[in-house]
mmCIF file of C-alpha atoms in Angstrom:
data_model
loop_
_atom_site.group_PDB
_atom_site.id
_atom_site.type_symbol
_atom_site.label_atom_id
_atom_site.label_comp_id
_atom_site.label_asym_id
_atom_site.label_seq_id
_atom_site.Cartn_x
_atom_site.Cartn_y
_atom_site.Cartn_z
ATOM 1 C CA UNK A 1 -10.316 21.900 23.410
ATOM 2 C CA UNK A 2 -10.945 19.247 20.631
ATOM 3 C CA UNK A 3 -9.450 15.336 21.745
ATOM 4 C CA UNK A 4 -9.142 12.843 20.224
ATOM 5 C CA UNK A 5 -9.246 9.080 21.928
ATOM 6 C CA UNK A 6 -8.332 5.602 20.299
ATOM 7 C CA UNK A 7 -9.451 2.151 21.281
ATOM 8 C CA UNK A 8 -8.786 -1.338 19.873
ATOM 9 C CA UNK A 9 -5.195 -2.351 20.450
ATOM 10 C CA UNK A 10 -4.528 -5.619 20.543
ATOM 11 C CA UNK A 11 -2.266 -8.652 19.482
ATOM 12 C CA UNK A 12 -3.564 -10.922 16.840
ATOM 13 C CA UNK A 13 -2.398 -13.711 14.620
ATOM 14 C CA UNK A 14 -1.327 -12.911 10.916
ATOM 15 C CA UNK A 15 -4.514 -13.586 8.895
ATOM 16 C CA UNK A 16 -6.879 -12.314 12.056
ATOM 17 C CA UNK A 17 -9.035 -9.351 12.578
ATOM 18 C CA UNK A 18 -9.099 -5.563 14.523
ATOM 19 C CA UNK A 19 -11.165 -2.854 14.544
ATOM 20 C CA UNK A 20 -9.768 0.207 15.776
ATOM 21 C CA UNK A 21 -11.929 3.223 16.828
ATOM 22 C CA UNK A 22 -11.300 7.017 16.977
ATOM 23 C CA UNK A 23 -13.563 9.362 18.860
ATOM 24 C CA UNK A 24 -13.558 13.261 18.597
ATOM 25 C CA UNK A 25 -14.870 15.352 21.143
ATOM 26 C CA UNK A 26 -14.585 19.390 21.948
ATOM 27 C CA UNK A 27 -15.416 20.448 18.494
ATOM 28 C CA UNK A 28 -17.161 23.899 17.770
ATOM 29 C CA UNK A 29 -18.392 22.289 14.389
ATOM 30 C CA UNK A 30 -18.726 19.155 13.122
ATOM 31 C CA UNK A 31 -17.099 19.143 9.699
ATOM 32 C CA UNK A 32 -13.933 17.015 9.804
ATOM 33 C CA UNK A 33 -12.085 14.871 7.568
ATOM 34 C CA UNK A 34 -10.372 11.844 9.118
ATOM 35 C CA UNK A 35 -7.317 9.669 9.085
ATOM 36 C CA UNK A 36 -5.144 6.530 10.009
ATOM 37 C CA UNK A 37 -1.054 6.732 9.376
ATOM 38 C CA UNK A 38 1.081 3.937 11.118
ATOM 39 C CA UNK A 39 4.187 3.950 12.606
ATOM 40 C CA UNK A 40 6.581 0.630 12.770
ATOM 41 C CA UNK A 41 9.743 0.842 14.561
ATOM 42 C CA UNK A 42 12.656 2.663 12.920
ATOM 43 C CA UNK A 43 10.115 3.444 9.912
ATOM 44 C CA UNK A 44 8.432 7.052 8.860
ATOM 45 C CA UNK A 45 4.902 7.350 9.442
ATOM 46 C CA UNK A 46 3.054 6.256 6.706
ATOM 47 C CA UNK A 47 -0.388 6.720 5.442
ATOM 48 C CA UNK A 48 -3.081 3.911 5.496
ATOM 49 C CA UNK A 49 -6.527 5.006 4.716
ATOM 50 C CA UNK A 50 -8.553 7.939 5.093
ATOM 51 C CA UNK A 51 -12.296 9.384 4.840
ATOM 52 C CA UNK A 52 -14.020 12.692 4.085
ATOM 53 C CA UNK A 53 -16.165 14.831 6.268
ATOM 54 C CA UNK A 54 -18.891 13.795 4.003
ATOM 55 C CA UNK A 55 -18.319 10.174 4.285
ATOM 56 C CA UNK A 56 -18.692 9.091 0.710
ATOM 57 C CA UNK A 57 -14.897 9.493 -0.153
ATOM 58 C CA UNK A 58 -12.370 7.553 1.120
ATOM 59 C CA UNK A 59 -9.003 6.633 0.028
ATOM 60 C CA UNK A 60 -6.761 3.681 1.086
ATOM 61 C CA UNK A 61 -2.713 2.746 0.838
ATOM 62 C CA UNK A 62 -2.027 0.042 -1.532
ATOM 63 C CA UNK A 63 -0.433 -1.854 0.993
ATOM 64 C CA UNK A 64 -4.226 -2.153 3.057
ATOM 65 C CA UNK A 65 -6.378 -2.072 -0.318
ATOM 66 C CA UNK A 66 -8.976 -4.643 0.291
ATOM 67 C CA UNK A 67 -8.506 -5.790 3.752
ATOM 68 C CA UNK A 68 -8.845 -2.186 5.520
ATOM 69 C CA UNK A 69 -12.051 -0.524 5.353
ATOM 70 C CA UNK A 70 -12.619 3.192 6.968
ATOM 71 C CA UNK A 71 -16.262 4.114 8.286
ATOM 72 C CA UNK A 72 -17.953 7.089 9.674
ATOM 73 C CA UNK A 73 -20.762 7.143 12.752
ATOM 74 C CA UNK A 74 -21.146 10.718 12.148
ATOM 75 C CA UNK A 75 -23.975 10.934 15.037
ATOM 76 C CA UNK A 76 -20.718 9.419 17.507
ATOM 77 C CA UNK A 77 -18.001 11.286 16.131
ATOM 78 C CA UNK A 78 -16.275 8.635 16.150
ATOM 79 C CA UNK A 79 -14.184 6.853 12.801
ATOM 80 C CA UNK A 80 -13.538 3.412 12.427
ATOM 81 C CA UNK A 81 -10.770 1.260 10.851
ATOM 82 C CA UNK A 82 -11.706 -2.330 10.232
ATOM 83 C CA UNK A 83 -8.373 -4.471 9.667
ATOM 84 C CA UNK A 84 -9.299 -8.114 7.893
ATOM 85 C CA UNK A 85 -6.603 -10.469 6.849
ATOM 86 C CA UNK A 86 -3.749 -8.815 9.131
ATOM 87 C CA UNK A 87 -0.144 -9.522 8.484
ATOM 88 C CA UNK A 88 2.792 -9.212 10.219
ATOM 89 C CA UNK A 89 4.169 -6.094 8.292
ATOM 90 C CA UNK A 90 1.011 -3.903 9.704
ATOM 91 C CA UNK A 91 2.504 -4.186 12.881
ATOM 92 C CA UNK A 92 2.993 -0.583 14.278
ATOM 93 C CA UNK A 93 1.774 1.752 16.254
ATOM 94 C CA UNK A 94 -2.064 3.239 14.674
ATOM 95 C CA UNK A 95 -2.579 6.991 14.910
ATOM 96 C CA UNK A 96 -6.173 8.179 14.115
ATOM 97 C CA UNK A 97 -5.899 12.417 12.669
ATOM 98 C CA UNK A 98 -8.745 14.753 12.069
ATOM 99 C CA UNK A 99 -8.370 18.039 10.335
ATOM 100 C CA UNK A 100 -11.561 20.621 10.138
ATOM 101 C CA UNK A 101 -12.943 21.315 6.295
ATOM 102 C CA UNK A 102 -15.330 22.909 5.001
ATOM 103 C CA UNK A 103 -18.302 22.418 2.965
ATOM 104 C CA UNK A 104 -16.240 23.028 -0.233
ATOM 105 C CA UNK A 105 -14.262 20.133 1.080
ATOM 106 C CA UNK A 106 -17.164 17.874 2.117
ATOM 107 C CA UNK A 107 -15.802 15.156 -0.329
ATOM 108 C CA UNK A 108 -12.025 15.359 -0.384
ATOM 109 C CA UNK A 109 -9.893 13.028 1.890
ATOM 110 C CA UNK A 110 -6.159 13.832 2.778
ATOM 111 C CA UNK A 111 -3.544 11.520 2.512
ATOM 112 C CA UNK A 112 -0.284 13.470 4.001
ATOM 113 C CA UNK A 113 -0.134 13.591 7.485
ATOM 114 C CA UNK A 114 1.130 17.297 7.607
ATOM 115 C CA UNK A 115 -2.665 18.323 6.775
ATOM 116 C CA UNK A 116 -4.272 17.021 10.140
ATOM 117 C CA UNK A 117 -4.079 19.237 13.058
ATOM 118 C CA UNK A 118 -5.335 16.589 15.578
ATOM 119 C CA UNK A 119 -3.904 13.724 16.593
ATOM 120 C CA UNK A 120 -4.808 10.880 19.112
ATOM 121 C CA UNK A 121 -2.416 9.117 21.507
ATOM 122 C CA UNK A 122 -1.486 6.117 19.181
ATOM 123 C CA UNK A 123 -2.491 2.465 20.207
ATOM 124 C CA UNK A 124 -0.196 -0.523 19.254
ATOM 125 C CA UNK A 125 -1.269 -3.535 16.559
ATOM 126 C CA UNK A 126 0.959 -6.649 16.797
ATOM 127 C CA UNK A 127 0.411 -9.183 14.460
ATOM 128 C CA UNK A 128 2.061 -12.639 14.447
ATOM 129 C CA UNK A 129 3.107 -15.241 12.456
#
């Protein structure tokens, strides 16, 4: 049974720093594209950045361009999301998704959240003023 666990909630002040980790385990093969959506209250999920099996794609909201950055250890499974320069309006809650692919898909990255099949539990970001 594939999981997948999150790490690296936490409460910062607007212009500080998270990185927020997402580790797979359970897979039969280890071909999977990854991704980070975010929930605030009374909001739809939205989409902030994800990352193809092979690594060397990735794709970011506008909203996160060039203070988010997604990474790959593919020898841990695990994905990261580095957050610089937080603001207030990234509070929410941070879900990490995988979704298998193949190796016609090595390089594409998905960006609706209705193409991931797995999901982690969600860990809260507050930023402050």
């Amino acid at each position: 049974q594939v999981q997948v666990v999150q790490s690296g909630a936490g409460s910062v002040q607007a212009g500080g720093s998270l990185r927020l980790s997402c580790t797979v385990s359970g897979r039969t093969r280890n071909s999977y594209a990854a991704g980070w959506f975010r929930q605030a209250p009374g909001k739809d999920r939205e989409f902030v950045a994800a990352i193809s099996w092979s690594g060397r794609s990735t794709g970011y909201a506008d909203s996160v361009k060039g203070r988010f950055t997604i990474s790959r250890d593919s020898a841990k499974n695990t994905d990261y999301l580095q957050m610089n320069s937080l603001k207030p309006e990234d509070t929410a809650v941070y879900y990490c998704a995988s979704k298998n692919t193949g190796p016609f898909s090595r390089d594409s990255y998905y960006s609706g959240w209705v193409e991931y099949t797995y999901w982690g539990q969600g860990t809260q970001v507050t930023v402050s003023s």
